[in-house]
Tab-separated table of C-alpha atoms in Angstrom:
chain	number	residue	atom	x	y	z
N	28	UNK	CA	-10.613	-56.548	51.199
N	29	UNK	CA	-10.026	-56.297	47.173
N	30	UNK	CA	-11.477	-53.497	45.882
N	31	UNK	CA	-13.359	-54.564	42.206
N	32	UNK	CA	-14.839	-52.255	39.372
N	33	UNK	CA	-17.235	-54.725	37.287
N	34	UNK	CA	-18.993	-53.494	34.284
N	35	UNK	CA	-22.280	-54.936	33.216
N	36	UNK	CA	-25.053	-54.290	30.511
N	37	UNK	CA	-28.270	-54.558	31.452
N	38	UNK	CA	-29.498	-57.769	30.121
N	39	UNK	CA	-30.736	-61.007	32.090
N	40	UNK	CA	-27.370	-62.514	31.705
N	41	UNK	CA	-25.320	-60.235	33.976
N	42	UNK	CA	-26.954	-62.641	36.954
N	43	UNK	CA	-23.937	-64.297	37.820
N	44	UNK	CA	-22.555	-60.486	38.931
N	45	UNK	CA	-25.591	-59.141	40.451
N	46	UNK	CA	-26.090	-62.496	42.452
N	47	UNK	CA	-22.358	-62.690	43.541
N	48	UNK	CA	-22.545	-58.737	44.873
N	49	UNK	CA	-26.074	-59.198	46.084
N	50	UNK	CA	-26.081	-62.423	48.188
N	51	UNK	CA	-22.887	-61.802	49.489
N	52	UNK	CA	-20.233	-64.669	47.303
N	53	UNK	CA	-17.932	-61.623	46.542
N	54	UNK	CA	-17.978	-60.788	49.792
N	55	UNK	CA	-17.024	-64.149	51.171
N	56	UNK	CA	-14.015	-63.909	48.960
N	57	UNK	CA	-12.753	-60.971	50.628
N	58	UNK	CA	-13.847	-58.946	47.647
N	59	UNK	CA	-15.314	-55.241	47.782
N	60	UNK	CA	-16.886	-54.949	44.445
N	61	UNK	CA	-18.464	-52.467	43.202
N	62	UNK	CA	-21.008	-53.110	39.402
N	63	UNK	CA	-20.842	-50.477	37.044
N	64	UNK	CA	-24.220	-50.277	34.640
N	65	UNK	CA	-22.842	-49.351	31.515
N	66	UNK	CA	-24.393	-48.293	28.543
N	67	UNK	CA	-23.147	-50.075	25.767
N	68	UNK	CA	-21.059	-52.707	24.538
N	69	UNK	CA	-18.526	-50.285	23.047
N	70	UNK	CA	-18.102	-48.734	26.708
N	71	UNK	CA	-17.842	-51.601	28.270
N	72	UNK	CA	-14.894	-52.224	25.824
N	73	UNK	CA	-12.687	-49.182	26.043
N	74	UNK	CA	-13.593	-48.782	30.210
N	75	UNK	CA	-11.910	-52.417	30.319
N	76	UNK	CA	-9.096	-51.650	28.209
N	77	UNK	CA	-7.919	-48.553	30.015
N	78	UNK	CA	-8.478	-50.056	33.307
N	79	UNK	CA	-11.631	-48.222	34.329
N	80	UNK	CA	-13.368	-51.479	34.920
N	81	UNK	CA	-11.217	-54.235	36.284
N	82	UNK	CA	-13.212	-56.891	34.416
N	83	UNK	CA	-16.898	-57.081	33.227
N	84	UNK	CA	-19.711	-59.279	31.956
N	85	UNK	CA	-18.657	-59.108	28.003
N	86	UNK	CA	-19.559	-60.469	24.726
N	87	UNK	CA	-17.675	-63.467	24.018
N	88	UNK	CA	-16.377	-62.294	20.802
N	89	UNK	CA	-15.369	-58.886	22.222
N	90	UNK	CA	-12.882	-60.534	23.994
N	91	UNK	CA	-10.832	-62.159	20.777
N	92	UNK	CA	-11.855	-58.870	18.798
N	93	UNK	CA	-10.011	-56.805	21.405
N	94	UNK	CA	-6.615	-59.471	21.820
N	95	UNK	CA	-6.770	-58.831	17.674
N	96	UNK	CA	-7.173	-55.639	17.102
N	97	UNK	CA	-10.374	-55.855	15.057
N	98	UNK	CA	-12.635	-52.486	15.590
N	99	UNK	CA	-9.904	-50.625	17.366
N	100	UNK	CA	-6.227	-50.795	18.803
N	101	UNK	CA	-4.807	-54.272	20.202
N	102	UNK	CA	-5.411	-55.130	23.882
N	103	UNK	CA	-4.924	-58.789	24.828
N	104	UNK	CA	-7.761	-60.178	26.938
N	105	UNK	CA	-8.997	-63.370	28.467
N	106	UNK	CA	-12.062	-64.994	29.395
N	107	UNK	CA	-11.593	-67.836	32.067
N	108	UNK	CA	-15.278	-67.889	32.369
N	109	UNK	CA	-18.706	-68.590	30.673
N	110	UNK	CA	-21.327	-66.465	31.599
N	111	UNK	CA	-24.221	-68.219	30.523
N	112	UNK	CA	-25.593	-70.219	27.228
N	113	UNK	CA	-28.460	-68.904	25.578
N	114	UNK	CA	-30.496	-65.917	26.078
N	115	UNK	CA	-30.426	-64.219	22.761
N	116	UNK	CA	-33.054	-64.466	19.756
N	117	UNK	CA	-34.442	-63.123	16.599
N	118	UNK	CA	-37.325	-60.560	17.266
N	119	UNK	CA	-39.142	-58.680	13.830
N	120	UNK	CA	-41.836	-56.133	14.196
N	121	UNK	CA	-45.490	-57.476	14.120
N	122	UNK	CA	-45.900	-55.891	10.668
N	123	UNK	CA	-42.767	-57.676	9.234
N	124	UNK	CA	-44.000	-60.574	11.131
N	125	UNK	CA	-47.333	-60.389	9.228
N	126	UNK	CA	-46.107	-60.064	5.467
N	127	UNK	CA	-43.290	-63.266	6.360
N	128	UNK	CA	-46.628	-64.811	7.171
N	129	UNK	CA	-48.323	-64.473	4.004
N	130	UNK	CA	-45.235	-64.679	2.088
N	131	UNK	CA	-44.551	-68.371	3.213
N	132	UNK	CA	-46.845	-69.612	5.880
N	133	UNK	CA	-45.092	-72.728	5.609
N	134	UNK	CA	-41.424	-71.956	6.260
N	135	UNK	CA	-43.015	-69.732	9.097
N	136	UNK	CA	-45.027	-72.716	10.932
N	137	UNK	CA	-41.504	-74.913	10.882
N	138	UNK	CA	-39.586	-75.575	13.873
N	139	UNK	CA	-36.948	-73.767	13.933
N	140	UNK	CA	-38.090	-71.132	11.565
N	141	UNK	CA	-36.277	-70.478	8.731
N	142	UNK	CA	-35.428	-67.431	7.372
N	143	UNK	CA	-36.858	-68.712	3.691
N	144	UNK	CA	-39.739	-66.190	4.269
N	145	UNK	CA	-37.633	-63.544	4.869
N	146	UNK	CA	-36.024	-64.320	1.627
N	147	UNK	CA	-39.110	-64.495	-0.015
N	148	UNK	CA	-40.313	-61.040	1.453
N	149	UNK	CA	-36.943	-59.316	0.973
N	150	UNK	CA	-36.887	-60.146	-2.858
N	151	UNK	CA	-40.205	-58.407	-3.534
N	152	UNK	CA	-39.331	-55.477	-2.309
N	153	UNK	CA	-36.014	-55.321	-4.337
N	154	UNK	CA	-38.595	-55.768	-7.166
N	155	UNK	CA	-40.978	-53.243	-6.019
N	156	UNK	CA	-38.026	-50.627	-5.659
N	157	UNK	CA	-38.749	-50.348	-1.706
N	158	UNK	CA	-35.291	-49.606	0.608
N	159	UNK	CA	-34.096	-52.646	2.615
N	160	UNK	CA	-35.147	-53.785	5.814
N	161	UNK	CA	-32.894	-52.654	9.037
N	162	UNK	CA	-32.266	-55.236	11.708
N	163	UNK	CA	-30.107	-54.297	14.413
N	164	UNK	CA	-27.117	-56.285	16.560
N	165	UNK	CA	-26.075	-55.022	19.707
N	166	UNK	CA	-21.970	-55.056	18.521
N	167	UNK	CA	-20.140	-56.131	15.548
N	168	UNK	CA	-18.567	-59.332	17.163
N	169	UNK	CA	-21.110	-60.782	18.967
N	170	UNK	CA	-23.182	-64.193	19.007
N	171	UNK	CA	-26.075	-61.600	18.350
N	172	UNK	CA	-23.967	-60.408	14.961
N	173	UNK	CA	-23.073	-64.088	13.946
N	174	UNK	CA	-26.444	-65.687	14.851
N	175	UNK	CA	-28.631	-63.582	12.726
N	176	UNK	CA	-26.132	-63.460	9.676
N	177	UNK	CA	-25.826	-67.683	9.890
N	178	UNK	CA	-30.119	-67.864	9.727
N	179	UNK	CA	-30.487	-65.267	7.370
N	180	UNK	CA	-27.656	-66.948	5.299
N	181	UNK	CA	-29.054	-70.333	5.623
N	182	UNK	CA	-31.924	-69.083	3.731
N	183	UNK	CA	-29.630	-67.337	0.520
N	184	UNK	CA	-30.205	-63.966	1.758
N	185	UNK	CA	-26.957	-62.141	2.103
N	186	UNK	CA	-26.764	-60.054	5.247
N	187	UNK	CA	-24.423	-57.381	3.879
N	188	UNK	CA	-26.214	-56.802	0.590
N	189	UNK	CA	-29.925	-57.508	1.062
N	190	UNK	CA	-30.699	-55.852	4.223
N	191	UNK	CA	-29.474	-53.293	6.501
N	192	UNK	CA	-27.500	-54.168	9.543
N	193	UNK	CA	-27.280	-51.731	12.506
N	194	UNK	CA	-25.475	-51.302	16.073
N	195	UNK	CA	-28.049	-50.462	18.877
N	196	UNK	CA	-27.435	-50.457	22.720
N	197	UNK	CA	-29.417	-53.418	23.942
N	198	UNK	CA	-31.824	-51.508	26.217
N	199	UNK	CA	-32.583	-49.300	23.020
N	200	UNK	CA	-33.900	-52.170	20.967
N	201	UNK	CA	-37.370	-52.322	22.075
N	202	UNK	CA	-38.022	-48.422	21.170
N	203	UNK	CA	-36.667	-48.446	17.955
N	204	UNK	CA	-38.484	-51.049	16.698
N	205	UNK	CA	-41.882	-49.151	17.898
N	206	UNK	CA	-40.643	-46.389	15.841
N	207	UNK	CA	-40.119	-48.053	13.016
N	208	UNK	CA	-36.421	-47.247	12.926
N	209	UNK	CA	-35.632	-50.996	12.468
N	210	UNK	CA	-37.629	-53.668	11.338
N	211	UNK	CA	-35.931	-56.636	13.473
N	212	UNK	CA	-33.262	-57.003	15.939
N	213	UNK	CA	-31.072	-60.304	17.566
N	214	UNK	CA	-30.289	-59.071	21.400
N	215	UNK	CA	-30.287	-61.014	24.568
N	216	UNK	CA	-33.283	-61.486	27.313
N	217	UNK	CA	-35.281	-59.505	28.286
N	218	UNK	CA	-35.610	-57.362	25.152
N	219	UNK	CA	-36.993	-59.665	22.886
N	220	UNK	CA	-39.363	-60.741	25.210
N	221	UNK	CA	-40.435	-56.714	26.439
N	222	UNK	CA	-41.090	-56.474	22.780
N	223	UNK	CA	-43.031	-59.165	22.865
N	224	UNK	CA	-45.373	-58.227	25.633
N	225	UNK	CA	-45.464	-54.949	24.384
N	226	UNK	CA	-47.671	-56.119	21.468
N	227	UNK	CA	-44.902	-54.697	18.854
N	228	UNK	CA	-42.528	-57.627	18.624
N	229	UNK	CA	-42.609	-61.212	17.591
N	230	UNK	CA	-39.604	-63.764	18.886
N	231	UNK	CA	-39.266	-65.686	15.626
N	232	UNK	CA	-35.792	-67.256	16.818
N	233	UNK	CA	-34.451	-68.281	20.566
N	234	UNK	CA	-30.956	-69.020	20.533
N	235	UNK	CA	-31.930	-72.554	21.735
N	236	UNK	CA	-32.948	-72.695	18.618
N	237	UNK	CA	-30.106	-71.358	16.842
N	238	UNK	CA	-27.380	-73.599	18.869
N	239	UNK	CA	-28.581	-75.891	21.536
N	240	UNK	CA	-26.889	-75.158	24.741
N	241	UNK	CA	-24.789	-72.355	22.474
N	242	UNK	CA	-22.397	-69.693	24.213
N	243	UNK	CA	-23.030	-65.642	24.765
N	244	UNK	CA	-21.378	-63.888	27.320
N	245	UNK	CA	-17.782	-63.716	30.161
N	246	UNK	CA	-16.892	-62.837	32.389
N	247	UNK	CA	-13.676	-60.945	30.377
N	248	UNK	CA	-10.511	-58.768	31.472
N	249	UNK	CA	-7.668	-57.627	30.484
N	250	UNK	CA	-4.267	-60.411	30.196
N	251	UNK	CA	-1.953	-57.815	32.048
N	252	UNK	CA	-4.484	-57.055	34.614
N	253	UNK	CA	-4.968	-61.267	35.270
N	254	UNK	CA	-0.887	-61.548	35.342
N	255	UNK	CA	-1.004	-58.539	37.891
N	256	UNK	CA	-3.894	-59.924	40.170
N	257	UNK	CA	-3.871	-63.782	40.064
N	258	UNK	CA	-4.885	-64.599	43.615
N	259	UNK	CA	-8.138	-61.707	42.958
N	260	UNK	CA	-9.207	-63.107	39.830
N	261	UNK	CA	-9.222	-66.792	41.454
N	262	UNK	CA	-11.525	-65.104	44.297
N	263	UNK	CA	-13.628	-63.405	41.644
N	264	UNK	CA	-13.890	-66.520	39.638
N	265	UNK	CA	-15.348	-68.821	42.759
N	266	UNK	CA	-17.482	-66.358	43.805
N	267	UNK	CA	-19.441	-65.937	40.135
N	268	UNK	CA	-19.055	-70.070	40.001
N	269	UNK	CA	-21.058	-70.175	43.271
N	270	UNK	CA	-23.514	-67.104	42.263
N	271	UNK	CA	-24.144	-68.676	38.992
N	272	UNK	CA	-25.175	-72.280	40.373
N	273	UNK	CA	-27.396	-70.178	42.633
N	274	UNK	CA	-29.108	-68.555	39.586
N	275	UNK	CA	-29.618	-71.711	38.433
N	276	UNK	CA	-31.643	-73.431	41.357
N	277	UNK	CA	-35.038	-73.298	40.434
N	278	UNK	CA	-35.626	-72.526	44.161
N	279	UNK	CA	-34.259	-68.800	43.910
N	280	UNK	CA	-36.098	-67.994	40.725
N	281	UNK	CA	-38.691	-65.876	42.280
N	282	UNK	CA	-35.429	-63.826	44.438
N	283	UNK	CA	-33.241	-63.884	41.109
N	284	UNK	CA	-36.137	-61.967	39.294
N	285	UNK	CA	-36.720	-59.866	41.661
N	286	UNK	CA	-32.883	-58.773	41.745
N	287	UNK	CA	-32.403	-58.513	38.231
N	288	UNK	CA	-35.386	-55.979	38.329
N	289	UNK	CA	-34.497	-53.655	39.945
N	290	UNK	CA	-33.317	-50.258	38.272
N	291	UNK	CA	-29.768	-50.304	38.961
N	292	UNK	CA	-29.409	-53.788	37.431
N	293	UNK	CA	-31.566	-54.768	33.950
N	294	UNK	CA	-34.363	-52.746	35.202
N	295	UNK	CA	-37.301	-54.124	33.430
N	296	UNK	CA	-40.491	-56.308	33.868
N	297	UNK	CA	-40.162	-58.677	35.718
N	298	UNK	CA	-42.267	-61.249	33.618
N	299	UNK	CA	-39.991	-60.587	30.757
N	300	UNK	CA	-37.122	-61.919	32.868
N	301	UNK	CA	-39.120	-64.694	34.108
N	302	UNK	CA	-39.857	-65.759	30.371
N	303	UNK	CA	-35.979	-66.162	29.139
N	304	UNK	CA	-35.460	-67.830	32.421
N	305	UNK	CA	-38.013	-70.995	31.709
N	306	UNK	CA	-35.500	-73.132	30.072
N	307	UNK	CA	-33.493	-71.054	27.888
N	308	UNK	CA	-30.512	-69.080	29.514
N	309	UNK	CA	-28.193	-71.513	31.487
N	310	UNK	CA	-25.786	-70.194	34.301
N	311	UNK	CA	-23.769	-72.986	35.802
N	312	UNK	CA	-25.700	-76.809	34.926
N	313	UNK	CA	-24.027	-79.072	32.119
N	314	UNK	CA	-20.498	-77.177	32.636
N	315	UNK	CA	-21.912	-74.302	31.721
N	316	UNK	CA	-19.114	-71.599	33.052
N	317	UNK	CA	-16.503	-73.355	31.326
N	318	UNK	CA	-14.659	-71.621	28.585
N	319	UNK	CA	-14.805	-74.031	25.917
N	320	UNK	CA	-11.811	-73.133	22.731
N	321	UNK	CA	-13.989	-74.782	20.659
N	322	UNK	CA	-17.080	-71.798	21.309
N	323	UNK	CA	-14.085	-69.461	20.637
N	324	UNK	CA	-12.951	-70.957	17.452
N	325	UNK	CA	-16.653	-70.729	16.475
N	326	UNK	CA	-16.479	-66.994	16.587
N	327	UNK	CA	-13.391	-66.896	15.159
N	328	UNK	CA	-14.496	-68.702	12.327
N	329	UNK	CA	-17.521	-66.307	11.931
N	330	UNK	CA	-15.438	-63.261	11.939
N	331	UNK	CA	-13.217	-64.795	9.194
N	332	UNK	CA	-16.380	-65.864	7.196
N	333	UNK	CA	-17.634	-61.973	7.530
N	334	UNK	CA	-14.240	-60.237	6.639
N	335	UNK	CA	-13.615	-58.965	9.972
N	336	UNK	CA	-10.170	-60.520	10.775
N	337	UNK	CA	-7.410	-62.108	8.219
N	338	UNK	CA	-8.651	-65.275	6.383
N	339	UNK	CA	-5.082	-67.134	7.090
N	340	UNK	CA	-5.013	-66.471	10.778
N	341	UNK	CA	-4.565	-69.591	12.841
N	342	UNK	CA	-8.167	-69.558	14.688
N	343	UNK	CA	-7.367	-72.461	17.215
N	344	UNK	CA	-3.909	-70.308	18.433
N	345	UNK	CA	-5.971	-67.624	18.819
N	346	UNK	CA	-8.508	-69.107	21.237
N	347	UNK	CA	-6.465	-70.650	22.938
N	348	UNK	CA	-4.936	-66.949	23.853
N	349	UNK	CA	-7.876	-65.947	24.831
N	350	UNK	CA	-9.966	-68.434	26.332
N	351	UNK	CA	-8.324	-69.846	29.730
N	352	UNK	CA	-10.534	-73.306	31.018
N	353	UNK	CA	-6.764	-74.191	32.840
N	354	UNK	CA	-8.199	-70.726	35.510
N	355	UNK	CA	-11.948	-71.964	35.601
N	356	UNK	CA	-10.396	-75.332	36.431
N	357	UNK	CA	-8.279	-74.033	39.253
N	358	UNK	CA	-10.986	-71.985	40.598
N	359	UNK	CA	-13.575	-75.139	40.317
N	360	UNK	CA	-11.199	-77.662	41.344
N	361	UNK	CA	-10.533	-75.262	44.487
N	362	UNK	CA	-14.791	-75.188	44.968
N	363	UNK	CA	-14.084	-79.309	44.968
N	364	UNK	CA	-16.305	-78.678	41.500
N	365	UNK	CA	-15.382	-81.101	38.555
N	366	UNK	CA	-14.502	-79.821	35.256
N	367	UNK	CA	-14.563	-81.109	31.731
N	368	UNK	CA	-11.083	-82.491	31.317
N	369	UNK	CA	-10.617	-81.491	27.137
N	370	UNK	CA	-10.395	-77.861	26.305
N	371	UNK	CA	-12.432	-77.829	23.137
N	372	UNK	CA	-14.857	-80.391	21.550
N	373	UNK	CA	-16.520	-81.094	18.068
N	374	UNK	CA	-20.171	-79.709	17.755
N	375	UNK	CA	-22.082	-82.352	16.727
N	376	UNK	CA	-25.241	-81.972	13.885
N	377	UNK	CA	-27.863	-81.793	16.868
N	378	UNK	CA	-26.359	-78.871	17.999
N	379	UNK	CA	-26.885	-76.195	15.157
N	380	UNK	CA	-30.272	-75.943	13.456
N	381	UNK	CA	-29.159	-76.496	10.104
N	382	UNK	CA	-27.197	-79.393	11.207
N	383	UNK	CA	-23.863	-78.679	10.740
N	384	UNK	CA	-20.930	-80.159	12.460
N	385	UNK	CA	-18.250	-77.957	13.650
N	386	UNK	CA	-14.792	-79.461	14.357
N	387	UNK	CA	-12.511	-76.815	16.020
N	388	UNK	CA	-9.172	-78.507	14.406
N	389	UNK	CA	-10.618	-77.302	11.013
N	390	UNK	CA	-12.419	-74.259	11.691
N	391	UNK	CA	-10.735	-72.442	8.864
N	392	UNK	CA	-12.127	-74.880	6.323
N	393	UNK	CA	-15.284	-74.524	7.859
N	394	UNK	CA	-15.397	-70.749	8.056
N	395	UNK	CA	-14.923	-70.896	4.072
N	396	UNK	CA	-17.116	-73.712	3.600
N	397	UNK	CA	-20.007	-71.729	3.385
N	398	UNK	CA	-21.704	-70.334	-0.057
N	399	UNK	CA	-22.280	-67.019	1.578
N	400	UNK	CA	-19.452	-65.457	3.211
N	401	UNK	CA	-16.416	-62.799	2.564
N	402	UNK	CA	-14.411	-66.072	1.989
N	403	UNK	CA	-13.548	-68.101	-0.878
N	404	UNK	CA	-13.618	-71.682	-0.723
């Protein structure tokens, strides 16, 4: 057998690894893997691009931030598969929660909420002299990151000069907001939801919300170590194909919480897994594995809009380095599973809340497109 190192961070999402280990898919493959619970986002980085970890569950944007160089030194990696979509959200402290409340009930009542409260609350304390609020991401280039700048944005607040934004570990989200530390955070399931039943927490945003059906994490490696190991990354990839349409079946629900409980994997309660699990985070249904360019021309876009990578760098080149659907179509095609037969696709305006369309071909235009931004028009 294959021997595998696979990093994951505890969060609801790593289901298609835990699944694959736990109900034997790897196995069947002929692989011997081992899952690494790592602590951070960062780590799960550098382990990957030393060759510590073969390949891990990763934030979609980590894996074009590491091909580019952004945040560190160049490593080319590739993502020939989706994770999941959905998962993340928008959580503020009750207190916050209350003074958005009485700031703008109405904005607060919409569907999605806007962030026009937030505004609203953020521009009386510049008047009353009081420090800025402190949300917190769990890694500079991640949905999380993007997400919460877009809504904030939306709403004319600008997320590097009216608030504060952090880096916290996922799993550390929940007690930093009890200690007042931070005053809001975007992460993925459970830890909005542990806040949440925890009485300290309100979800204001689910990504759902944010993007309809919108991407979050892969299943990410290195490019040399997919040259090296074709034939084990084709195993790998069936086996997480066939683990993540099992997480999906509402029949295994009760089993997949259980899993995902336990210590060595997310380790939390398990009715805060349940909750991101009732139609939010998808695994495998509507073609949800496959890479899509377009979702990585998104980020790109994002991090040009921020300042984190050149404004003049051909986004749709660089996706298409990274992101591999032609490997989640052999591996699906192998599974006799059918795969979408374009690479990338426009985003229509029902899929982002503000109802923006995103077409991949002009992602640059649209990255500068937007009043608030590192970018001129």
């Amino acid at each position: 057998m294959s021997a595998l190192m696979l990093g994951f961070i505890p969060l609801t999402d790593c289901a298609p690894l835990v699944v694959a280990k736990a109900k034997g898919f790897f196995a069947a493959e002929g692989l011997d893997v081992t899952l690494s619970r790592e602590a951070s986002w960062a780590t799960i980085r550098d382990k990957v691009a030393v060759g510590a970890l073969d390949a891990a569950h990763m934030l979609a944007p980590m894996t074009l931030a590491a091909t580019l160089g952004a945040g560190g030194e160049p490593t080319p990696m590739i993502a020939p598969l989706a994770l999941n979509r959905n998962g993340s959200g928008v959580t503020v402290s009750t207190a916050l929660a209350a003074a958005l409340r009485q700031a703008d009930p109405v904005a607060m009542a919409e569907t999605p909420v806007t962030a026009r409260a937030l505004a609203r609350v953020i521009a009386a304390r510049k008047a009353a002299g009081a420090p800025p609020l402190t949300f917190a991401v769990v890694f500079p280039y991640s949905i999380h990151n993007y997400a919460l700048r877009y809504w904030m944005s939306q709403a004319g607040v600008d997320p590097d000069r009216d608030v504060r934004i952090v880096v916290t570990p996922p799993p550390r989200m929940v007690e930093q907001l009890a200690a007042g530390v931070i005053d809001g955070f975007c992460v993925g399931a459970p830890w909005n939801a542990v806040a949440r039943a925890d009485g300290i927490g309100e979800v204001l945003l689910r990504a759902s919300d944010f993007w309809r059906d919108g991407p979050d994490k892969v299943f990410g490696m290195t490019r040399a170590w997919a040259e090296d190991h074709p034939d084990t990354l084709q195993a790998a990839l069936r086996a997480l194909i066939l683990a993540a349409a099992w997480a999906d079946a509402p029949a295994h629900r009760q089993e997949l919480v259980a899993l995902l409980a336990r210590p060595e994997h997310v380790g939390a309660d398990p009715q805060a897994i349940a909750w991101a699990l009732e139609g939010e985070i998808v695994f495998h249904a509507g073609d949800a594995g496959f890479p899509w360019r377009s979702h990585a021309a998104w980020f790109l876009s994002q991090m040009a809009r921020w300042g984190q990578i050149a404004p003049d760098l051909d986004l749709m080149a660089t996706a298409a380095q990274v992101y591999r659907p032609d490997l989640y179509r052999q591996a699906a095609e192998s599974l006799g599973l059918a795969s979408p037969v374009e690479d990338a696709r426009i985003e229509g305006p029902k899929a982002f809340f503000d109802g923006q369309v995103f077409d991949p071909a002009a992602a640059g235009a649209y990255a500068r497109s937007f009043p608030i931004g590192r970018l001129s028009a």
